[in-house]
Short mmCIF file of C-alpha atoms and ligand atoms in Angstrom, two decimals:
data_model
loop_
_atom_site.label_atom_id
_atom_site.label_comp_id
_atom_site.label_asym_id
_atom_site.label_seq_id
_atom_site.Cartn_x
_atom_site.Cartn_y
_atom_site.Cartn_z
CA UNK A 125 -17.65 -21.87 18.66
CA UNK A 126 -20.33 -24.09 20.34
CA UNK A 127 -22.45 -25.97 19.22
CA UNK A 128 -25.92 -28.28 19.82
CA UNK A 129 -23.26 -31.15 19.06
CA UNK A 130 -20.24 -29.78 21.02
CA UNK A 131 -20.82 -31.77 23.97
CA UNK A 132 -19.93 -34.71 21.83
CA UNK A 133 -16.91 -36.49 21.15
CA UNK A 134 -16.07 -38.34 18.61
CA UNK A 135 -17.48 -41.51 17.56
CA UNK A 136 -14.48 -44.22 17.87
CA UNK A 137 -14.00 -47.54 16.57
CA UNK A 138 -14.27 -50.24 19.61
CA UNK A 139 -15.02 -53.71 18.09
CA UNK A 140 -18.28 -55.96 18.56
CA UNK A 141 -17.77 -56.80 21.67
CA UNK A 142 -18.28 -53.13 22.65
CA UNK A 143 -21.42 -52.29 25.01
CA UNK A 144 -20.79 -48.40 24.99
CA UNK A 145 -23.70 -47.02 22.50
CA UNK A 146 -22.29 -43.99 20.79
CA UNK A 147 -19.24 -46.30 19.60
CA UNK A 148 -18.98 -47.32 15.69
CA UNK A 149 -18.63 -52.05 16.87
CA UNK A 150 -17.97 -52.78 12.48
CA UNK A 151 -17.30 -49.83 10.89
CA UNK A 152 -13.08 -49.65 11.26
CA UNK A 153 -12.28 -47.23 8.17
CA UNK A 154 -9.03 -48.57 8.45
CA UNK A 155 -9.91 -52.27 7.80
CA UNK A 156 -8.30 -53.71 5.09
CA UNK A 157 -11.20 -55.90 2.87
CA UNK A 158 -11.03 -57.14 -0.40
CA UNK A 159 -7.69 -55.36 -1.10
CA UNK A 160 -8.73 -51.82 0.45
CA UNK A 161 -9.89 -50.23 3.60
CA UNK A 162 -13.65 -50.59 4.46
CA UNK A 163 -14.21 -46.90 4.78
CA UNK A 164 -13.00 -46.84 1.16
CA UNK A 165 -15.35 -49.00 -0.32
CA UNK A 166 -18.03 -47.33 1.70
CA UNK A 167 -17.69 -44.07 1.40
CA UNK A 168 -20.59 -42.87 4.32
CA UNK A 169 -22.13 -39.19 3.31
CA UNK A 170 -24.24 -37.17 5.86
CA UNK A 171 -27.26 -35.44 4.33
CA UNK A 172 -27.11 -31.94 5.63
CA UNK A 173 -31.12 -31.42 4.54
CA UNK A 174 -32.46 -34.57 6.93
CA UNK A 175 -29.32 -33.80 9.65
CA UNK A 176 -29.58 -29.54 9.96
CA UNK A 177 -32.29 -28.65 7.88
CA UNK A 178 -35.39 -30.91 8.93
CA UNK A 179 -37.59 -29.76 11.90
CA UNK A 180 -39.99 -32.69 12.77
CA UNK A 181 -43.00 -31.16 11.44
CA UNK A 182 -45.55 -33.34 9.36
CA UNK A 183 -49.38 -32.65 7.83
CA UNK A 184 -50.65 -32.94 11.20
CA UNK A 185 -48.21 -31.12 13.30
CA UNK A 186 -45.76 -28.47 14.18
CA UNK A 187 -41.80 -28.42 14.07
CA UNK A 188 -40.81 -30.41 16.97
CA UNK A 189 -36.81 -29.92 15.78
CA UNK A 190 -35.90 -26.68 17.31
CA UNK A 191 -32.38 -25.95 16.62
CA UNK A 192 -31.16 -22.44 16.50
CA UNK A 193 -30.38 -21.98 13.40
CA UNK A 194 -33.92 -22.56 12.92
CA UNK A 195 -35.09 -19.37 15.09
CA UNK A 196 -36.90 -17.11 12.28
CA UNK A 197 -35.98 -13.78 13.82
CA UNK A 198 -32.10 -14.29 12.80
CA UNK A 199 -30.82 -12.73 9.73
CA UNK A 200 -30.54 -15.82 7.00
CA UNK A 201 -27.53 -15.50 6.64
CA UNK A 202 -26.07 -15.58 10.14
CA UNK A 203 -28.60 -18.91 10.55
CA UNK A 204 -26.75 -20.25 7.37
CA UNK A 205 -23.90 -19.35 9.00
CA UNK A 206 -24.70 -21.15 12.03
CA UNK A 207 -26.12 -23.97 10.52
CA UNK A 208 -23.04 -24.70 9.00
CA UNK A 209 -20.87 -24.56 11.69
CA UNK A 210 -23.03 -26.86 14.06
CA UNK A 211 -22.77 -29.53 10.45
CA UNK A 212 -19.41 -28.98 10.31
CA UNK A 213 -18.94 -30.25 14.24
CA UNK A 214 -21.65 -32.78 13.45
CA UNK A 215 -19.20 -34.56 11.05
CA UNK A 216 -16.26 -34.21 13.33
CA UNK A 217 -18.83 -36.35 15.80
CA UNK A 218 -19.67 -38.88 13.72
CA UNK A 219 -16.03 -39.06 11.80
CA UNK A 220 -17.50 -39.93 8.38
CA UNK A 221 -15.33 -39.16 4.77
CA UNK A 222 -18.40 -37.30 2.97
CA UNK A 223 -21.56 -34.82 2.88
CA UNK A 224 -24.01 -34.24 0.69
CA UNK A 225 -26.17 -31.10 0.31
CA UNK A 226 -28.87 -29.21 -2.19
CA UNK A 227 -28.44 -25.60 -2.64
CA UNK A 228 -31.50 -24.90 -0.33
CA UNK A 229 -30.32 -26.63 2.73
CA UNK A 230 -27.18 -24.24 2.59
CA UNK A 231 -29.05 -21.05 2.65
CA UNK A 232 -32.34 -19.47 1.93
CA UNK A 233 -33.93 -18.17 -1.26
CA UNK A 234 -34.07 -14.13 -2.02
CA UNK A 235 -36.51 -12.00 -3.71
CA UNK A 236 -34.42 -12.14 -6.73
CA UNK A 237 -32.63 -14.65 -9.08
CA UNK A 238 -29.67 -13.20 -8.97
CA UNK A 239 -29.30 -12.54 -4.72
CA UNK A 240 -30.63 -16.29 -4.08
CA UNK A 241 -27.59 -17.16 -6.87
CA UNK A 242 -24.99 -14.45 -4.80
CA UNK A 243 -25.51 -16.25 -1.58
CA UNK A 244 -25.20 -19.51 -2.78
CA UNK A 245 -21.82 -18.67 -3.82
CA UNK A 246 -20.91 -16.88 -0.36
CA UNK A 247 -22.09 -20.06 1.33
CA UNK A 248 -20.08 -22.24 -0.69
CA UNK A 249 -17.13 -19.85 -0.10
CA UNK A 250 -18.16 -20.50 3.38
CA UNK A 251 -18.12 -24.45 3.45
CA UNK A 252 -15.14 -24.53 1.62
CA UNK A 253 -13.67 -22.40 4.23
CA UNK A 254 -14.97 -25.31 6.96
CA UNK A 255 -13.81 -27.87 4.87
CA UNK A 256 -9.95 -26.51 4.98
CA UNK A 257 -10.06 -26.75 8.55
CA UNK A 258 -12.10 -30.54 8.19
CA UNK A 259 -11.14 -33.75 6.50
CA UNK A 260 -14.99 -34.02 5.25
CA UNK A 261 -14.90 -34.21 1.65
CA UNK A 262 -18.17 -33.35 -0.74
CA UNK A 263 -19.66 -36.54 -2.02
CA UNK A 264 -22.63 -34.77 -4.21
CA UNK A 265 -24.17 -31.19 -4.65
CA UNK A 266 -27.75 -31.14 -5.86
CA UNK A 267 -30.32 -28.49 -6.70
CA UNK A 268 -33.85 -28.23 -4.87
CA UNK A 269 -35.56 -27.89 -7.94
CA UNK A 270 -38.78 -28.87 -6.01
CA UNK A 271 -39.45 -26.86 -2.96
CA UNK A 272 -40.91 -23.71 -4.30
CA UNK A 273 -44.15 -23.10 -5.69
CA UNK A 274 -42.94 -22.07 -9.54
CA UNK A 275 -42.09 -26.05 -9.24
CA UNK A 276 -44.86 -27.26 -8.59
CA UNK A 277 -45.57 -28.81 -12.07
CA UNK A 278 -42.19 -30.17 -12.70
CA UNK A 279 -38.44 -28.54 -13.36
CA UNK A 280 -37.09 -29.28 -16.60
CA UNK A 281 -40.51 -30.63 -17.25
CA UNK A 282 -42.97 -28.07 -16.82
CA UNK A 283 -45.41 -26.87 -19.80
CA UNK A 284 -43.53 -23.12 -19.02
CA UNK A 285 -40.14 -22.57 -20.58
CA UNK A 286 -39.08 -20.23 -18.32
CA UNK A 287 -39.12 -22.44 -15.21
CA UNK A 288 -36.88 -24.92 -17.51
CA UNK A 289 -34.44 -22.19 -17.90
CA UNK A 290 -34.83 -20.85 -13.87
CA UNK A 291 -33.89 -24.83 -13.76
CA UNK A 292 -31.27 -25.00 -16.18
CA UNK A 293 -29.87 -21.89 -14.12
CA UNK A 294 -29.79 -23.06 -10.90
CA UNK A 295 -28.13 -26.57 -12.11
CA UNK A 296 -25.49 -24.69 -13.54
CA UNK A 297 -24.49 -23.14 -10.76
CA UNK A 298 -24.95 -25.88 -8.07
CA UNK A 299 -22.51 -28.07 -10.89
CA UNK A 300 -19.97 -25.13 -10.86
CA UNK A 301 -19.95 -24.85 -6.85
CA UNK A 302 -19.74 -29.05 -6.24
CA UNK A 303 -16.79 -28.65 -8.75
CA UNK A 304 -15.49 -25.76 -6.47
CA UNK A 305 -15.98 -27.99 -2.99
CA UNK A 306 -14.57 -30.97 -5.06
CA UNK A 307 -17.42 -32.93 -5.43
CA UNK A 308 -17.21 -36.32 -6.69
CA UNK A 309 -20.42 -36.41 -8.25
CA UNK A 310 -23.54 -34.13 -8.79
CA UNK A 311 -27.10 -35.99 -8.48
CA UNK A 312 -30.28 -35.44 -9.67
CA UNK A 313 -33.59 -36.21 -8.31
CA UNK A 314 -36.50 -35.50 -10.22
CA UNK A 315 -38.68 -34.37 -7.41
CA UNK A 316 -41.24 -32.96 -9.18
CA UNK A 317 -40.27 -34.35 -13.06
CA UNK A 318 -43.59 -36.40 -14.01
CA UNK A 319 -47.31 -35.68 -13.40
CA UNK A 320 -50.05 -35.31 -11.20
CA UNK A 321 -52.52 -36.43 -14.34
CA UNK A 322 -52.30 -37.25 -17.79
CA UNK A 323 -55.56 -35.65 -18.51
CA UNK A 324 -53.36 -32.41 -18.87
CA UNK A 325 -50.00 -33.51 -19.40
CA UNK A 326 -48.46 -33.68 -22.97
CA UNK A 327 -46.06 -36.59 -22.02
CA UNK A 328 -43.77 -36.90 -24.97
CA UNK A 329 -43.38 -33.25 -24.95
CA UNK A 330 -42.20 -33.33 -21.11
CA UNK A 331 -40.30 -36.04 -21.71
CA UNK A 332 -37.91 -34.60 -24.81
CA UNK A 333 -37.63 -31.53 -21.85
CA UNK A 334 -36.30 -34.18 -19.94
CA UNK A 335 -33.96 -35.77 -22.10
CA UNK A 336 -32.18 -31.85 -23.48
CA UNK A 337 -31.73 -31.13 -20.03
CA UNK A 338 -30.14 -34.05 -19.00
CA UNK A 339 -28.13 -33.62 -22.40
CA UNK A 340 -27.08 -30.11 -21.23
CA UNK A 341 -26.14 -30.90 -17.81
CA UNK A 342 -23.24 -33.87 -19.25
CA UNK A 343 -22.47 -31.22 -22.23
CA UNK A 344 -21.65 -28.39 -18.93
CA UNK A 345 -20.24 -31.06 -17.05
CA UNK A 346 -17.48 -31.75 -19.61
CA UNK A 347 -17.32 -27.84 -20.41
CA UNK A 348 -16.04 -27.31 -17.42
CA UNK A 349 -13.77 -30.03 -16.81
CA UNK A 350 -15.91 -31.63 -13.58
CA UNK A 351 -14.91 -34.89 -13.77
CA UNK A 352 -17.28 -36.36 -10.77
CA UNK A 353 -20.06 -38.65 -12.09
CA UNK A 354 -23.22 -37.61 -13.14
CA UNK A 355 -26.39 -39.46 -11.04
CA UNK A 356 -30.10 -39.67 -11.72
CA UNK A 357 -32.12 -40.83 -8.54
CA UNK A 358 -34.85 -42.95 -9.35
CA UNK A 359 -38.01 -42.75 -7.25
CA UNK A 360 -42.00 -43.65 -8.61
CA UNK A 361 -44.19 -41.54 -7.08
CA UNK A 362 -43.87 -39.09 -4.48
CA UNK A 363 -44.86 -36.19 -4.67
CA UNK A 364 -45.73 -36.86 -8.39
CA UNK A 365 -48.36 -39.20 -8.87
CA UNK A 366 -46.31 -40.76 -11.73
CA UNK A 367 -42.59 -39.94 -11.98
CA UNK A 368 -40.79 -40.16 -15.15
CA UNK A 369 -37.56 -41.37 -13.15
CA UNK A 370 -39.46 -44.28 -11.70
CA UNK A 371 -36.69 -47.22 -11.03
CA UNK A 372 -33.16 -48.65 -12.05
CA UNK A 373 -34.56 -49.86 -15.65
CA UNK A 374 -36.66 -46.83 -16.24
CA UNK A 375 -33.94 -44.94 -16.27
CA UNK A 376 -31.78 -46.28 -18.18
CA UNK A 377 -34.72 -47.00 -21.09
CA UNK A 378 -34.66 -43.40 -20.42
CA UNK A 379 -30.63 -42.67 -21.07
CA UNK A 380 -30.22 -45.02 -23.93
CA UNK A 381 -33.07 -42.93 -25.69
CA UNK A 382 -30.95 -39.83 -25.59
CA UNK A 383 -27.88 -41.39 -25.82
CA UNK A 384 -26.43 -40.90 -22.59
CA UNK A 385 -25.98 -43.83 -20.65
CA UNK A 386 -22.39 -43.96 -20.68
CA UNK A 387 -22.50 -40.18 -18.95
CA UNK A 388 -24.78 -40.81 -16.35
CA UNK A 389 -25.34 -43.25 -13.82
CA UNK A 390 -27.88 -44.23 -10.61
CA UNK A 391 -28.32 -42.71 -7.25
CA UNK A 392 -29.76 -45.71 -5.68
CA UNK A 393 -32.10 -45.26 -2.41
CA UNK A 394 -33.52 -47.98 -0.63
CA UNK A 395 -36.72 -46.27 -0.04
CA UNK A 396 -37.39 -45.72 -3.70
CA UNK A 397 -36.50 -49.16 -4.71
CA UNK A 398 -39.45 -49.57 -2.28
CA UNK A 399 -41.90 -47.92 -3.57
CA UNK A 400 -41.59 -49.13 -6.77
CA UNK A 401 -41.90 -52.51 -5.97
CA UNK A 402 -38.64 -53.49 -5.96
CA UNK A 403 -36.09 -54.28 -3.39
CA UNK A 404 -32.85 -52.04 -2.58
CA UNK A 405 -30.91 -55.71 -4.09
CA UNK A 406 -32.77 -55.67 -7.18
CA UNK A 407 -32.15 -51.95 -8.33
CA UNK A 408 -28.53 -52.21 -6.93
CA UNK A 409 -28.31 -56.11 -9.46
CA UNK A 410 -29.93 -54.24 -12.31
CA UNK A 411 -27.88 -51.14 -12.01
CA UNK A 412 -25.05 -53.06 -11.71
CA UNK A 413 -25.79 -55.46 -15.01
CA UNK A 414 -26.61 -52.53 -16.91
CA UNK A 415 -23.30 -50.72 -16.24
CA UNK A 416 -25.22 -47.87 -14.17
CA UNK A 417 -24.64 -48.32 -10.49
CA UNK A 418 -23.15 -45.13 -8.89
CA UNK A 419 -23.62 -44.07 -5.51
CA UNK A 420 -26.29 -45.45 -2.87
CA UNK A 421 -28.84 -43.29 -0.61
CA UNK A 422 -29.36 -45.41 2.71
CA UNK A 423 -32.14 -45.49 4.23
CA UNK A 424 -35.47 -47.86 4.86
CA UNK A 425 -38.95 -47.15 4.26
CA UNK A 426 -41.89 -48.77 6.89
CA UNK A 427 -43.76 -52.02 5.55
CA UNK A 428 -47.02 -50.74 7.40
CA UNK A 429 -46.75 -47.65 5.40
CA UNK A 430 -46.93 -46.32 1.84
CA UNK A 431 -44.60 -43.48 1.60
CA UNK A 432 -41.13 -42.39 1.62
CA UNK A 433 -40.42 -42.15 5.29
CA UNK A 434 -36.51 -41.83 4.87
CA UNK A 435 -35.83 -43.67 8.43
CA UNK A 436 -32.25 -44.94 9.49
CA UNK A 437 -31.84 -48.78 7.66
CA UNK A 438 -31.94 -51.22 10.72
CA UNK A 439 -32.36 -54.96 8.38
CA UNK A 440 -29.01 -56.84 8.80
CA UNK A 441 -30.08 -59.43 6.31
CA UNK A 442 -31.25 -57.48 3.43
CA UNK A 443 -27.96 -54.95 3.80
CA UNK A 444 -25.88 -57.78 3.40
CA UNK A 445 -27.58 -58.97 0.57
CA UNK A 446 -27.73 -55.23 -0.50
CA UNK A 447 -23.47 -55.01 0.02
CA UNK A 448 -23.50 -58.85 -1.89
CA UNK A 449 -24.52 -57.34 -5.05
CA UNK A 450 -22.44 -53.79 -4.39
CA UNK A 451 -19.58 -55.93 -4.71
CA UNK A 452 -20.75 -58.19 -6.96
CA UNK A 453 -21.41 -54.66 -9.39
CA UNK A 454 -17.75 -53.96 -8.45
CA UNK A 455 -18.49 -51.65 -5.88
CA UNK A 456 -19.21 -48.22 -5.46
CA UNK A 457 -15.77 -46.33 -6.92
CA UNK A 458 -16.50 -42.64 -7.12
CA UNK A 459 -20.14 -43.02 -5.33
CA UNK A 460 -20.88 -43.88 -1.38
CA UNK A 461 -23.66 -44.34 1.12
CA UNK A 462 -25.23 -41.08 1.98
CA UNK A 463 -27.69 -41.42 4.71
CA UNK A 464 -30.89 -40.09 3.18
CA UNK A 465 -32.65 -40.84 6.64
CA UNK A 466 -34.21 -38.66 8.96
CA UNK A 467 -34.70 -39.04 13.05
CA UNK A 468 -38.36 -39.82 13.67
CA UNK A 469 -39.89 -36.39 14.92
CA UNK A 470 -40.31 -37.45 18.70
CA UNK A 471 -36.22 -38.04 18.24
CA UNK A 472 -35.85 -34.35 18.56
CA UNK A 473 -32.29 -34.20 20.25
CA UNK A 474 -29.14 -33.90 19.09
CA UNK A 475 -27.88 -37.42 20.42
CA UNK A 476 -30.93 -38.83 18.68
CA UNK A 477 -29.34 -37.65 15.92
CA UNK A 478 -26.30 -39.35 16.61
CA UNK A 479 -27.79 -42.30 17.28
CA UNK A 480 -29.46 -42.63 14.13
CA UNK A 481 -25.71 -42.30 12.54
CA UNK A 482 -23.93 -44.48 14.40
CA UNK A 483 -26.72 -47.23 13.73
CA UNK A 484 -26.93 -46.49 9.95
CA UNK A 485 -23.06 -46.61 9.68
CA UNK A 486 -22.35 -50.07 11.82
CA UNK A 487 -25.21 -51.98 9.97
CA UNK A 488 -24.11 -51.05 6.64
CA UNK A 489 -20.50 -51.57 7.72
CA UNK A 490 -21.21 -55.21 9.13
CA UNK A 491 -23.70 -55.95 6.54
CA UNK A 492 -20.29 -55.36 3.68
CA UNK A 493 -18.40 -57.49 6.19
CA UNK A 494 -20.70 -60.09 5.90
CA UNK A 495 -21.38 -59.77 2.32
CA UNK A 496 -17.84 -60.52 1.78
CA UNK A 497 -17.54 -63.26 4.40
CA UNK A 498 -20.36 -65.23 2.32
CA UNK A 499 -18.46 -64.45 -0.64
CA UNK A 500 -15.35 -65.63 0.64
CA UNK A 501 -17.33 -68.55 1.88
CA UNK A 502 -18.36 -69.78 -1.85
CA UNK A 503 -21.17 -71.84 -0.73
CA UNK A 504 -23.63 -69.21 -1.89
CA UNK A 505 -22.16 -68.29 -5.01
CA UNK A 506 -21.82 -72.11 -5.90
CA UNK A 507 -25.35 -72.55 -5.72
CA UNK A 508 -25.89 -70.51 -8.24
CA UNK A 509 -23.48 -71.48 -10.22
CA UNK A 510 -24.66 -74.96 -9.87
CA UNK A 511 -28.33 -73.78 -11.08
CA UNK A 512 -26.74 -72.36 -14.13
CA UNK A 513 -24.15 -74.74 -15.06
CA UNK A 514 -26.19 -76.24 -17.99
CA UNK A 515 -25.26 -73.12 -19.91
CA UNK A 516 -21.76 -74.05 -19.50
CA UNK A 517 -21.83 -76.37 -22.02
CA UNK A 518 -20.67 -75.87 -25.58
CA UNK A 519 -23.92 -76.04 -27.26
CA UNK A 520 -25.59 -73.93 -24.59
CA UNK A 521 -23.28 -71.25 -25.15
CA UNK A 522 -23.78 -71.34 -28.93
CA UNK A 523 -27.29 -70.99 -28.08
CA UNK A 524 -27.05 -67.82 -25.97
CA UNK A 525 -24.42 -66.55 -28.52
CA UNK A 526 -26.85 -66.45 -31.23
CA UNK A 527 -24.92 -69.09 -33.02
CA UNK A 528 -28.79 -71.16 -33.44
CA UNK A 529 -31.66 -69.96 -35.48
CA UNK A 530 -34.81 -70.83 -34.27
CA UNK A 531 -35.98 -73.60 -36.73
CA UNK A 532 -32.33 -75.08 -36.18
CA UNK A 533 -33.19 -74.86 -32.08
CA UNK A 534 -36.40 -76.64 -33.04
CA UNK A 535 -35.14 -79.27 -35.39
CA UNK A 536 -32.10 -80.23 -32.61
CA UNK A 537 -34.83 -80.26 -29.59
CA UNK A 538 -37.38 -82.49 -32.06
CA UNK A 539 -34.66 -85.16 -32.87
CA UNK A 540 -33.27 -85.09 -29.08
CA UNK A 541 -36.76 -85.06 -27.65
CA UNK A 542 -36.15 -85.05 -24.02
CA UNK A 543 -38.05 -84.20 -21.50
CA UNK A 544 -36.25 -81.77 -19.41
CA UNK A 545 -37.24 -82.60 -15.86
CA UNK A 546 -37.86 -80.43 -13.02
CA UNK A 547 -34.76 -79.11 -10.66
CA UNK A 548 -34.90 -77.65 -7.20
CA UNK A 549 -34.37 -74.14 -6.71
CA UNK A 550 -33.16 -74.56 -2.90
CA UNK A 551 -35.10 -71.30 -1.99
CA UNK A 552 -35.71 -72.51 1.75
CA UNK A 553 -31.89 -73.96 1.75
CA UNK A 554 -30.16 -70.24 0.61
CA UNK A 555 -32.59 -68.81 3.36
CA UNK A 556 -30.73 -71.24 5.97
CA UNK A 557 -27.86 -70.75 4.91
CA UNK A 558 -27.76 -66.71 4.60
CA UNK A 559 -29.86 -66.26 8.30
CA UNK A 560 -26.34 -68.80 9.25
CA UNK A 561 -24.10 -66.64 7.31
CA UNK A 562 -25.14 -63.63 9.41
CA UNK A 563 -25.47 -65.21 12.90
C1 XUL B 733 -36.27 -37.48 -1.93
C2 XUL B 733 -34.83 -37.76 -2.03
C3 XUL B 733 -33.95 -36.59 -2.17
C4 XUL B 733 -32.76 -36.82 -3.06
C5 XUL B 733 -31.95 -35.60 -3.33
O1 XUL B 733 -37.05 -38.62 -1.80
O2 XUL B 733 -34.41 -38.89 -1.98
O3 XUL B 733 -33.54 -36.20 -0.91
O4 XUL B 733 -31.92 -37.79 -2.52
O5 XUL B 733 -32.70 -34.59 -3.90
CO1 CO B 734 -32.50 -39.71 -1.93
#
C-alpha cells in the first residue's frame, strides 16, 4: 500500500566523501568498532509519537502536519491502521534496528477502560503483524500516563487512588504487549509525577506512591518473565513545575530508597539533562558511575530557549564527548538511541522528516567514531590520568581505602608539612586538543 513515504528509497550507506543528502556518510551498521558492529553499539530507535503522531501545532497555532492518518472524519481505527503502515515504510526508509512507542501514539482512547485496553491489544496484534514482514525490532513500549485530563495531577502520584490504579492498569498492559513485540526494555517517564505547588501537595505521601509503583512494575516484570530492562527517564520540570524524577542522581537517591536500583536503570535524554542544568555527558558519567546507564533519548534542546523543544542533535563536539563516556560506562547493551526529536513545525513534509533522521543518525554515528578514535588515541585519557596519578601511590590509596582515620591523616600531614602547590588543569589544552580530535 502507499504511503506519504513511499516515494522514498532507502537510506544507504555511501562514506564521507558522499555529497548526495538523503545518504547515511558514518553510520555503516556493518562497521566493525571496538570488537562489534557500529549499529550494534548504537542501537538507533524511531519515536513513532514525534515521527506519525505530532502535527506541528503549538500555543499559538494550528496543526501544520497534515498527514492522513490525521484526517478526523476516519474511523480510529482505520487511521491507526494507516498510521502504522506509513511507520512501518518510514523505517524501511530510514533502515534503522528499533522503534519506540507509548500506547497512545498506536491508537486512540475509548469511552471505556476496557475498549481503550481491547484496541491496544488489536493494535499490537497489528504491529506485530508489520514487524513479521520488517526487520524493525521494539526497543521500548511506554504508557501515556500524561495526556488526558484525569492526569493532570500526576499518575502514580496523584492525591486520588483510583487514577493510581487506572495507572497501575494501563502499565500492566503496555509491559505485557512490549513483552509480546519483544521489547528490550519498557521506560518510564514521569510526565506528570511531581507538582505544580507544594502549597497543596503532601510530598512524602506522593512520593511512597511513587516508590510502590515502581516496586510493582519490577515485581510484574519478573512475574511475567520480561526480561528487557526497566528505565526511569529523568526530566526537572516540564509540565510539572517540580518533577520528582528530576536528573541522573535524583533518581537513583530515589531507587536506593526503595531498594531498587539494581532493577531499574536511566533513560537518558539530552534535553532533560538540559534543563536541569546539566549536560547530556554529565548524566550519561553519573549514570554510568552509579551502575544506572540504560538507553539514551537523542535529541537537543535550544540555548535561546527554556523548554524542552525535542529538535534533531546537530553538536559534533558534545556527541562525541556524549559517545566518550557511553563507552567509557561500557556502552549501551540492551538500551539504544531513540530519537526523541521532532521536525520544527514549518518542516511539515515527509522528506523533512527524513532529513531530520538521517542527520540525527550520521552525527551520533560519527560522534561514536570519534569518541573511539580519541580513545584509541590515549592522549586524552592520559591527561587525566596524569591529573590523578598522585592517588596512585601506596599511601594515597590507603587513604581513599579508609585505611586512615582522621587524626592519623592530621598527625602524618602535621609532621610532613608541605605545602602542596598549585597544578594546571590544561582546560584550554583538552579544548585544543578535542576541537583537533574532531577536525
Ligand atoms: C517527554 C519525553 C517523553 C518520553 C517518553 O519530554 O521525553 O517523550 O521519552 O514518555
Ligand atoms: Co524522552
Amino acid at each position: 500500500m502507499s504511503t506519504v513515504f513511499s516515494d522514498f528509497s532507502t537510506v544507504q550507506y555511501g562514506g564521507p566523501q558522499v555529497t548526495e543528502p538523503l545518504t547515511y556518510r558514518y553510520y555503516d551498521p556493518a562497521k566493525i568498532v571496538l570488537g562489534k558492529p557500529l549499529g550494534e553499539h548504537l542501537r538507533f530507535a524511531v519515536a513513532y509519537w514525534h515521527s506519525l503522531a505530532m502535527n506541528g501545532s503549538d500555543p499559538f497555532g494550528a496543526a501544520t502536519i497534515n498527514r492522513p492518518w490525521m484526517d478526523a472524519s476516519l474511523d480510529p481505527m482505520t487511521a491507526a491502521k494507516m498510521k502504522a503502515d506509513a511507520a512501518f515504510d518510514l523505517f524501511r526508509v530510514l533502515d534503522l534496528p528499533f522503534f519506540t512507542f507509548h500506547d497512545r501514539d498506536i491508537v486512540h482512547e475509548e469511552a471505556t477502560l476496557k475498549e481503550t485496553l481491547a484496541n491496544l491489544h488489536t493494535m499490537a496484534d497489528y504491529l506485530q503483524a508489520k514487524m513479521q514482514g520488517s526487520k524493525v525490532k521494539l526497543l521500548w513500549g511506554t504508557a501515556n500516563l500524561f495526556s488526558h485530563p484525569r492526569f493532570m495531577a500526576g499518575a502514580a502520584t496523584n492525591p486520588d487512588p483510583e487514577v493510581f490504579a487506572w495507572s497501575a492498569t494501563t502499565i500492566k498492559h503496555c509491559m505485557d504487549v512490549t513483552k509480546q513485540l519483544g521489547g528490550s526494555n519498557y521506560v518510564l517517564w514521569g510526565g506528570r509525577e511531581g507538582y505544580e505547588t507544594l502549597l497543596n501537595t503532601d510530598m512524602g505521601h506522593e512520593l511512597q506512591q511513587f516508590g510502590r509503583l515502581l516496586t510493582l512494575v519490577v515485581e510484574y516484570k519478573h512475574k511475567i518473565g520480561f526480561d528487557g530492562q526497566i528505565l526511569l527517564e529523568p526530566k526537572p520540570k516540564e509540565p510539572s513545575t517540580h518533577q520528582y524524577d528530576f536528573d541522573v542522581a535524583t533518581v537513583y537517591g530515589f531507587l536506593k530508597r526503595f531498594g531498587l536500583e539494581k532493577e531499574v536503570a536511566v533513560n537518558i535524554e539530552a534535553n532533560h539533562a538540559t534543563l536541569a542544568g546539566h549536560t547530556f555527558e554529565h548524566e550519561i558519567a553519573t549514570a554510568g558511575d552509579l551502575g544506572i546507564l540504560g538507553s539514551l533519548d537523542i535529541n537537543r534542546g535550544d540555548p535561546l530557549l527554556g523548554w524542552d523543544t525535542d529538535q534533531f542533535p546537530i553538536d559534533l563536539l558534545g556527541t562525541t564527548m556524549s559517545m566518550y563516556h557511553v563507552i567509557k560506562s561500557g556502552g549501551l547493551g540492551n538500551g539504544g538511541c531513540n530519537f526523541d526529536a521532532k521536525v520544527r513545525r514549518q518542516s511539515f513534509t515527509p522528506e523533512d522528516m527524513i532529513h531530520a533522521h538521517v542527520g540525527g543518525v550520521d552525527l551520533c554515528a560519527h560522534g561514536f567514531l570519534l569518541a573511539v578514535k580519541l580513545i584509541e588515541d590515549g592522549r586524552y585519557d592520559k591527561v587525566i590520568a596524569d591529573r590523578y596519578a598522585g592517588w596512585k601511590t601506596p599511601e594515597a590509596q590507603d587513604l581513599l581505602a579508609g585505611k586512615r582515620s582522621l587524626d592519623e591523616i592530621a598527625a602524618q600531614t602535621e609532621a610532613k608539612s608541605i605545602d602542596p602547590q598549585p597544578r594546571s588543569g590544561k582546560q584550554e589544552q583538552i579544548e585544543n586538543l578535542l576541537l583537533r580530535s574532531i577536525e
